[in-house]
Amino acid sequence: MPAHKMDSINNVREALLWASSFLEEAGTKDPRFEAELMIRHVLKMNRASFLASMPDPIKEEEIASIRMLLKRRAAHEPIQYILGEQNFYGRDFIVAPGVLIPRPETELLIEQVLLHSQRIWSAEQPLSVVDFGTGSGAITLTLAAEKPNWQLTTVDISLDAIAIAKQNAERLDVEKRVRFIQGDLVEPILETGERVDIIVSNPPYIPSTDVDELDREVLGYEPRLALDGGADGYIFYRRICEALPQLLAPTGLVAFEVGIYQANTVAQLMKESGAVDEVFIYPDLAGIDRIIVGYRLHN
């Protein structure tokens, strides 16, 4: 954006127009909305305050801070990393380049776990839950916040992810009920010989060859470790399903998020494990089969 246009910014409204046109020229997804988020971030305002502040003067140092954020976004860094957080299931989670940004589809995984658990157990039943693939902690910590009588364990190979998830656990005041384990998927739980009531996972599911085709916002900034699902995209589902007979309690629930066209194969892997009796497939809001739930009811 030419310097002379910056010199004429006197108030919040002009800053919004300037920031929006800067991002529009850079070709970002939603320039007006993103410009507003960045300005609100710098000014530390909620939406109502921001809209009321349009005629208010804006300081030079605030414009400088906004400009720094705009340059990062113009380089196609995800806005969630720039702002340092993402809302998920009504709560704000710290996110940074060491973790995958939580997606709206994953909220459906939470919904189905909560829904199916109510069908199997009473609401007050204390249950044990393991989440394979911690990331920002969005899945584990949301379940912990929603169900105060559940004890949760989450496993991730990445120490960066665990560090961010621990910050989020403290932020949500659930850290006392969540155990964080650094390790390779199912191995740490198999080693302890534990059996758990609920297993949940949104593992990396993109086939290795497809990862390089992802758009630059994802490929350039989000951790490959959290995206790459092996040669065919099923490596992690296979490993979890093979371990289900050793991991799942006699009455148990398993829930996965899957990628496009993967639902039937993952449902089959779940059935072939011999550890579940019934399997259900649920679509996301775009109609893509996204969530697989399996359970068994042996008492």
GROMACS .gro file of C-alpha atoms in nm:
model
  299
    1MET     CA    1   0.000   0.000   0.000
    2PRO     CA    2   0.156   0.335  -0.099
    3ALA     CA    3   0.289   0.540   0.193
    4HIS     CA    4   0.079   0.849   0.114
    5LYS     CA    5  -0.239   0.649   0.177
    6MET     CA    6  -0.107   0.549   0.516
    7ASP     CA    7  -0.031   0.911   0.602
    8SER     CA    8  -0.398   1.002   0.570
    9ILE     CA    9  -0.527   0.752   0.828
   10ASN     CA   10  -0.687   0.956   1.104
   11ASN     CA   11  -0.948   0.729   1.256
   12VAL     CA   12  -1.057   0.367   1.296
   13ARG     CA   13  -1.285   0.377   0.991
   14GLU     CA   14  -1.001   0.494   0.765
   15ALA     CA   15  -0.775   0.225   0.912
   16LEU     CA   16  -1.035  -0.038   0.826
   17LEU     CA   17  -1.064   0.086   0.466
   18TRP     CA   18  -0.686   0.094   0.428
   19ALA     CA   19  -0.636  -0.252   0.580
   20SER     CA   20  -0.919  -0.403   0.373
   21SER     CA   21  -0.780  -0.272   0.044
   22PHE     CA   22  -0.427  -0.384   0.140
   23LEU     CA   23  -0.552  -0.741   0.192
   24GLU     CA   24  -0.769  -0.729  -0.119
   25GLU     CA   25  -0.461  -0.644  -0.328
   26ALA     CA   26  -0.276  -0.930  -0.159
   27GLY     CA   27  -0.557  -1.170  -0.261
   28THR     CA   28  -0.652  -1.301   0.084
   29LYS     CA   29  -0.975  -1.494   0.136
   30ASP     CA   30  -1.193  -1.240   0.318
   31PRO     CA   31  -1.018  -0.899   0.322
   32ARG     CA   32  -1.284  -0.695   0.506
   33PHE     CA   33  -1.340  -0.952   0.781
   34GLU     CA   34  -0.968  -1.021   0.829
   35ALA     CA   35  -0.886  -0.650   0.841
   36GLU     CA   36  -1.144  -0.603   1.114
   37LEU     CA   37  -1.003  -0.895   1.316
   38MET     CA   38  -0.650  -0.756   1.299
   39ILE     CA   39  -0.751  -0.403   1.395
   40ARG     CA   40  -0.962  -0.532   1.683
   41HIS     CA   41  -0.666  -0.745   1.793
   42VAL     CA   42  -0.434  -0.442   1.803
   43LEU     CA   43  -0.693  -0.216   1.966
   44LYS     CA   44  -0.804  -0.497   2.205
   45MET     CA   45  -1.172  -0.448   2.125
   46ASN     CA   46  -1.472  -0.673   2.091
   47ARG     CA   47  -1.693  -0.627   1.786
   48ALA     CA   48  -1.946  -0.393   1.951
   49SER     CA   49  -1.674  -0.158   2.081
   50PHE     CA   50  -1.499  -0.167   1.746
   51LEU     CA   51  -1.813  -0.069   1.552
   52ALA     CA   52  -1.882   0.213   1.798
   53SER     CA   53  -1.523   0.339   1.768
   54MET     CA   54  -1.527   0.408   1.390
   55PRO     CA   55  -1.496   0.789   1.425
   56ASP     CA   56  -1.231   0.763   1.700
   57PRO     CA   57  -0.872   0.868   1.634
   58ILE     CA   58  -0.609   0.597   1.594
   59LYS     CA   59  -0.247   0.628   1.709
   60GLU     CA   60   0.056   0.600   1.482
   61GLU     CA   61   0.198   0.309   1.682
   62GLU     CA   62  -0.134   0.125   1.644
   63ILE     CA   63  -0.120   0.176   1.266
   64ALA     CA   64   0.239   0.044   1.269
   65SER     CA   65   0.127  -0.269   1.460
   66ILE     CA   66  -0.161  -0.326   1.218
   67ARG     CA   67   0.077  -0.286   0.923
   68MET     CA   68   0.304  -0.560   1.061
   69LEU     CA   69   0.009  -0.799   1.088
   70LEU     CA   70  -0.109  -0.710   0.738
   71LYS     CA   71   0.233  -0.789   0.590
   72ARG     CA   72   0.227  -1.133   0.753
   73ARG     CA   73  -0.121  -1.201   0.616
   74ALA     CA   74  -0.019  -1.077   0.271
   75ALA     CA   75   0.248  -1.351   0.278
   76HIS     CA   76  -0.043  -1.596   0.332
   77GLU     CA   77   0.038  -1.680   0.691
   78PRO     CA   78  -0.288  -1.814   0.842
   79ILE     CA   79  -0.472  -1.542   1.032
   80GLN     CA   80  -0.512  -1.776   1.331
   81TYR     CA   81  -0.134  -1.787   1.378
   82ILE     CA   82  -0.107  -1.410   1.334
   83LEU     CA   83  -0.369  -1.348   1.604
   84GLY     CA   84  -0.246  -1.642   1.813
   85GLU     CA   85  -0.585  -1.803   1.869
   86GLN     CA   86  -0.883  -1.980   1.716
   87ASN     CA   87  -1.232  -2.025   1.852
   88PHE     CA   88  -1.345  -2.387   1.884
   89TYR     CA   89  -1.674  -2.507   2.033
   90GLY     CA   90  -1.727  -2.162   2.188
   91ARG     CA   91  -1.384  -2.136   2.353
   92ASP     CA   92  -1.069  -1.956   2.241
   93PHE     CA   93  -0.762  -2.176   2.196
   94ILE     CA   94  -0.404  -2.059   2.169
   95VAL     CA   95  -0.260  -2.172   1.834
   96ALA     CA   96   0.093  -2.140   1.698
   97PRO     CA   97   0.286  -2.288   1.406
   98GLY     CA   98   0.363  -2.606   1.607
   99VAL     CA   99  -0.002  -2.718   1.598
  100LEU     CA  100  -0.276  -2.766   1.342
  101ILE     CA  101  -0.542  -2.495   1.349
  102PRO     CA  102  -0.869  -2.646   1.483
  103ARG     CA  103  -1.131  -2.679   1.208
  104PRO     CA  104  -1.509  -2.631   1.238
  105GLU     CA  105  -1.569  -2.992   1.117
  106THR     CA  106  -1.395  -3.122   1.428
  107GLU     CA  107  -1.670  -2.968   1.641
  108LEU     CA  108  -1.893  -3.240   1.491
  109LEU     CA  109  -1.659  -3.502   1.638
  110ILE     CA  110  -1.715  -3.349   1.983
  111GLU     CA  111  -2.092  -3.346   1.930
  112GLN     CA  112  -2.105  -3.713   1.834
  113VAL     CA  113  -1.885  -3.823   2.125
  114LEU     CA  114  -2.110  -3.636   2.368
  115LEU     CA  115  -2.427  -3.763   2.203
  116HIS     CA  116  -2.325  -4.129   2.190
  117SER     CA  117  -2.180  -4.126   2.542
  118GLN     CA  118  -2.522  -4.019   2.670
  119ARG     CA  119  -2.680  -4.319   2.498
  120ILE     CA  120  -2.440  -4.563   2.662
  121TRP     CA  121  -2.368  -4.420   3.007
  122SER     CA  122  -2.549  -4.204   3.259
  123ALA     CA  123  -2.456  -3.835   3.254
  124GLU     CA  124  -2.282  -3.861   3.595
  125GLN     CA  125  -2.071  -4.168   3.510
  126PRO     CA  126  -1.698  -4.097   3.548
  127LEU     CA  127  -1.537  -4.212   3.224
  128SER     CA  128  -1.180  -4.250   3.099
  129VAL     CA  129  -1.100  -4.098   2.761
  130VAL     CA  130  -0.790  -4.113   2.540
  131ASP     CA  131  -0.734  -3.872   2.251
  132PHE     CA  132  -0.462  -3.976   2.004
  133GLY     CA  133  -0.305  -3.665   1.850
  134THR     CA  134  -0.320  -3.372   2.092
  135GLY     CA  135  -0.250  -3.076   1.865
  136SER     CA  136  -0.373  -2.757   2.032
  137GLY     CA  137  -0.574  -2.973   2.274
  138ALA     CA  138  -0.903  -2.869   2.111
  139ILE     CA  139  -1.065  -3.214   2.132
  140THR     CA  140  -0.940  -3.327   2.473
  141LEU     CA  141  -0.982  -2.996   2.648
  142THR     CA  142  -1.328  -2.931   2.503
  143LEU     CA  143  -1.442  -3.273   2.629
  144ALA     CA  144  -1.285  -3.197   2.967
  145ALA     CA  145  -1.466  -2.863   2.985
  146GLU     CA  146  -1.798  -3.015   2.876
  147LYS     CA  147  -1.777  -3.321   3.105
  148PRO     CA  148  -1.628  -3.238   3.448
  149ASN     CA  149  -1.649  -3.602   3.566
  150TRP     CA  150  -1.436  -3.741   3.281
  151GLN     CA  151  -1.065  -3.816   3.317
  152LEU     CA  152  -0.875  -3.755   2.994
  153THR     CA  153  -0.540  -3.860   2.852
  154THR     CA  154  -0.396  -3.718   2.533
  155VAL     CA  155  -0.095  -3.847   2.339
  156ASP     CA  156   0.117  -3.660   2.085
  157ILE     CA  157   0.462  -3.720   1.944
  158SER     CA  158   0.525  -3.344   1.928
  159LEU     CA  159   0.654  -3.169   2.241
  160ASP     CA  160   0.563  -2.834   2.079
  161ALA     CA  161   0.201  -2.944   2.053
  162ILE     CA  162   0.193  -3.066   2.413
  163ALA     CA  163   0.338  -2.734   2.538
  164ILE     CA  164   0.065  -2.537   2.359
  165ALA     CA  165  -0.209  -2.778   2.473
  166LYS     CA  166  -0.093  -2.741   2.835
  167GLN     CA  167  -0.128  -2.364   2.806
  168ASN     CA  168  -0.481  -2.413   2.675
  169ALA     CA  169  -0.562  -2.654   2.959
  170GLU     CA  170  -0.465  -2.388   3.214
  171ARG     CA  171  -0.659  -2.124   3.024
  172LEU     CA  172  -0.972  -2.344   3.042
  173ASP     CA  173  -0.899  -2.453   3.400
  174VAL     CA  174  -0.910  -2.826   3.321
  175GLU     CA  175  -0.541  -2.915   3.364
  176LYS     CA  176  -0.605  -3.123   3.678
  177ARG     CA  177  -0.817  -3.374   3.483
  178VAL     CA  178  -0.598  -3.409   3.175
  179ARG     CA  179  -0.285  -3.623   3.148
  180PHE     CA  180  -0.045  -3.528   2.869
  181ILE     CA  181   0.180  -3.800   2.729
  182GLN     CA  182   0.455  -3.752   2.473
  183GLY     CA  183   0.475  -4.065   2.262
  184ASP     CA  184   0.399  -4.247   1.940
  185LEU     CA  185   0.021  -4.277   1.905
  186VAL     CA  186  -0.112  -4.592   2.078
  187GLU     CA  187   0.221  -4.718   2.213
  188PRO     CA  188   0.224  -4.537   2.552
  189ILE     CA  189  -0.127  -4.664   2.640
  190LEU     CA  190  -0.054  -5.018   2.522
  191GLU     CA  191   0.256  -5.017   2.743
  192THR     CA  192   0.054  -4.935   3.056
  193GLY     CA  193  -0.206  -5.203   2.975
  194GLU     CA  194  -0.488  -4.955   3.042
  195ARG     CA  195  -0.836  -5.002   2.898
  196VAL     CA  196  -1.042  -4.692   2.839
  197ASP     CA  197  -1.411  -4.614   2.791
  198ILE     CA  198  -1.376  -4.368   2.503
  199ILE     CA  199  -1.113  -4.339   2.229
  200VAL     CA  200  -1.122  -4.032   2.010
  201SER     CA  201  -0.887  -3.917   1.735
  202ASN     CA  202  -0.854  -3.672   1.448
  203PRO     CA  203  -0.523  -3.806   1.318
  204PRO     CA  204  -0.326  -3.687   1.015
  205TYR     CA  205  -0.518  -3.832   0.718
  206ILE     CA  206  -0.389  -3.672   0.400
  207PRO     CA  207  -0.196  -3.915   0.175
  208SER     CA  208   0.173  -3.819   0.161
  209THR     CA  209   0.167  -3.739  -0.210
  210ASP     CA  210  -0.133  -3.506  -0.164
  211VAL     CA  211   0.026  -3.302   0.115
  212ASP     CA  212   0.245  -3.119  -0.139
  213GLU     CA  213  -0.069  -3.018  -0.332
  214LEU     CA  214  -0.226  -2.833  -0.037
  215ASP     CA  215  -0.269  -2.459  -0.068
  216ARG     CA  216   0.021  -2.250   0.050
  217GLU     CA  217  -0.149  -2.127   0.366
  218VAL     CA  218  -0.165  -2.484   0.495
  219LEU     CA  219   0.155  -2.625   0.347
  220GLY     CA  220   0.368  -2.319   0.417
  221TYR     CA  221   0.277  -2.281   0.784
  222GLU     CA  222   0.095  -2.575   0.943
  223PRO     CA  223   0.304  -2.871   1.068
  224ARG     CA  224   0.342  -3.148   0.810
  225LEU     CA  225   0.351  -3.396   1.099
  226ALA     CA  226  -0.014  -3.310   1.170
  227LEU     CA  227  -0.123  -3.351   0.806
  228ASP     CA  228   0.060  -3.649   0.656
  229GLY     CA  229  -0.134  -3.975   0.693
  230GLY     CA  230   0.121  -4.196   0.520
  231ALA     CA  231   0.123  -4.339   0.168
  232ASP     CA  232  -0.254  -4.400   0.152
  233GLY     CA  233  -0.373  -4.168   0.430
  234TYR     CA  234  -0.483  -4.455   0.658
  235ILE     CA  235  -0.166  -4.535   0.855
  236PHE     CA  236  -0.288  -4.390   1.184
  237TYR     CA  237  -0.642  -4.530   1.159
  238ARG     CA  238  -0.491  -4.873   1.092
  239ARG     CA  239  -0.266  -4.853   1.396
  240ILE     CA  240  -0.543  -4.737   1.630
  241CYS     CA  241  -0.792  -4.996   1.501
  242GLU     CA  242  -0.539  -5.279   1.533
  243ALA     CA  243  -0.488  -5.178   1.898
  244LEU     CA  244  -0.860  -5.144   1.983
  245PRO     CA  245  -0.893  -5.499   2.126
  246GLN     CA  246  -0.620  -5.412   2.380
  247LEU     CA  247  -0.731  -5.053   2.445
  248LEU     CA  248  -1.110  -5.049   2.464
  249ALA     CA  249  -1.301  -5.133   2.781
  250PRO     CA  250  -1.578  -5.400   2.760
  251THR     CA  251  -1.829  -5.120   2.710
  252GLY     CA  252  -1.660  -4.864   2.489
  253LEU     CA  253  -1.692  -4.593   2.228
  254VAL     CA  254  -1.453  -4.502   1.944
  255ALA     CA  255  -1.486  -4.186   1.734
  256PHE     CA  256  -1.273  -4.060   1.444
  257GLU     CA  257  -1.271  -3.766   1.210
  258VAL     CA  258  -1.179  -3.870   0.854
  259GLY     CA  259  -1.090  -3.707   0.524
  260ILE     CA  260  -1.296  -3.694   0.208
  261TYR     CA  261  -1.377  -4.040   0.060
  262GLN     CA  262  -1.221  -4.218   0.362
  263ALA     CA  263  -1.531  -4.294   0.567
  264ASN     CA  264  -1.614  -4.642   0.434
  265THR     CA  265  -1.256  -4.767   0.455
  266VAL     CA  266  -1.213  -4.639   0.812
  267ALA     CA  267  -1.552  -4.784   0.913
  268GLN     CA  268  -1.434  -5.119   0.771
  269LEU     CA  269  -1.106  -5.099   0.967
  270MET     CA  270  -1.310  -5.036   1.281
  271LYS     CA  271  -1.534  -5.338   1.216
  272GLU     CA  272  -1.240  -5.564   1.130
  273SER     CA  273  -1.080  -5.483   1.467
  274GLY     CA  274  -1.342  -5.706   1.629
  275ALA     CA  275  -1.363  -5.454   1.913
  276VAL     CA  276  -1.683  -5.277   1.807
  277ASP     CA  277  -2.032  -5.409   1.738
  278GLU     CA  278  -2.192  -5.113   1.560
  279VAL     CA  279  -2.048  -4.841   1.337
  280PHE     CA  280  -2.214  -4.515   1.233
  281ILE     CA  281  -2.105  -4.258   0.971
  282TYR     CA  282  -2.206  -3.890   0.994
  283PRO     CA  283  -2.164  -3.616   0.730
  284ASP     CA  284  -2.031  -3.267   0.789
  285LEU     CA  285  -2.220  -2.951   0.692
  286ALA     CA  286  -2.094  -2.984   0.333
  287GLY     CA  287  -2.241  -3.335   0.310
  288ILE     CA  288  -1.899  -3.507   0.322
  289ASP     CA  289  -1.892  -3.821   0.539
  290ARG     CA  290  -1.668  -3.694   0.817
  291ILE     CA  291  -1.726  -3.865   1.153
  292ILE     CA  292  -1.709  -4.240   1.225
  293VAL     CA  293  -1.845  -4.369   1.557
  294GLY     CA  294  -1.825  -4.728   1.674
  295TYR     CA  295  -1.920  -4.889   2.002
  296ARG     CA  296  -1.966  -5.216   2.183
  297LEU     CA  297  -2.188  -5.288   2.479
  298HIS     CA  298  -2.044  -5.602   2.647
  299ASN     CA  299  -2.093  -5.593   3.021
   0.00000   0.00000   0.00000
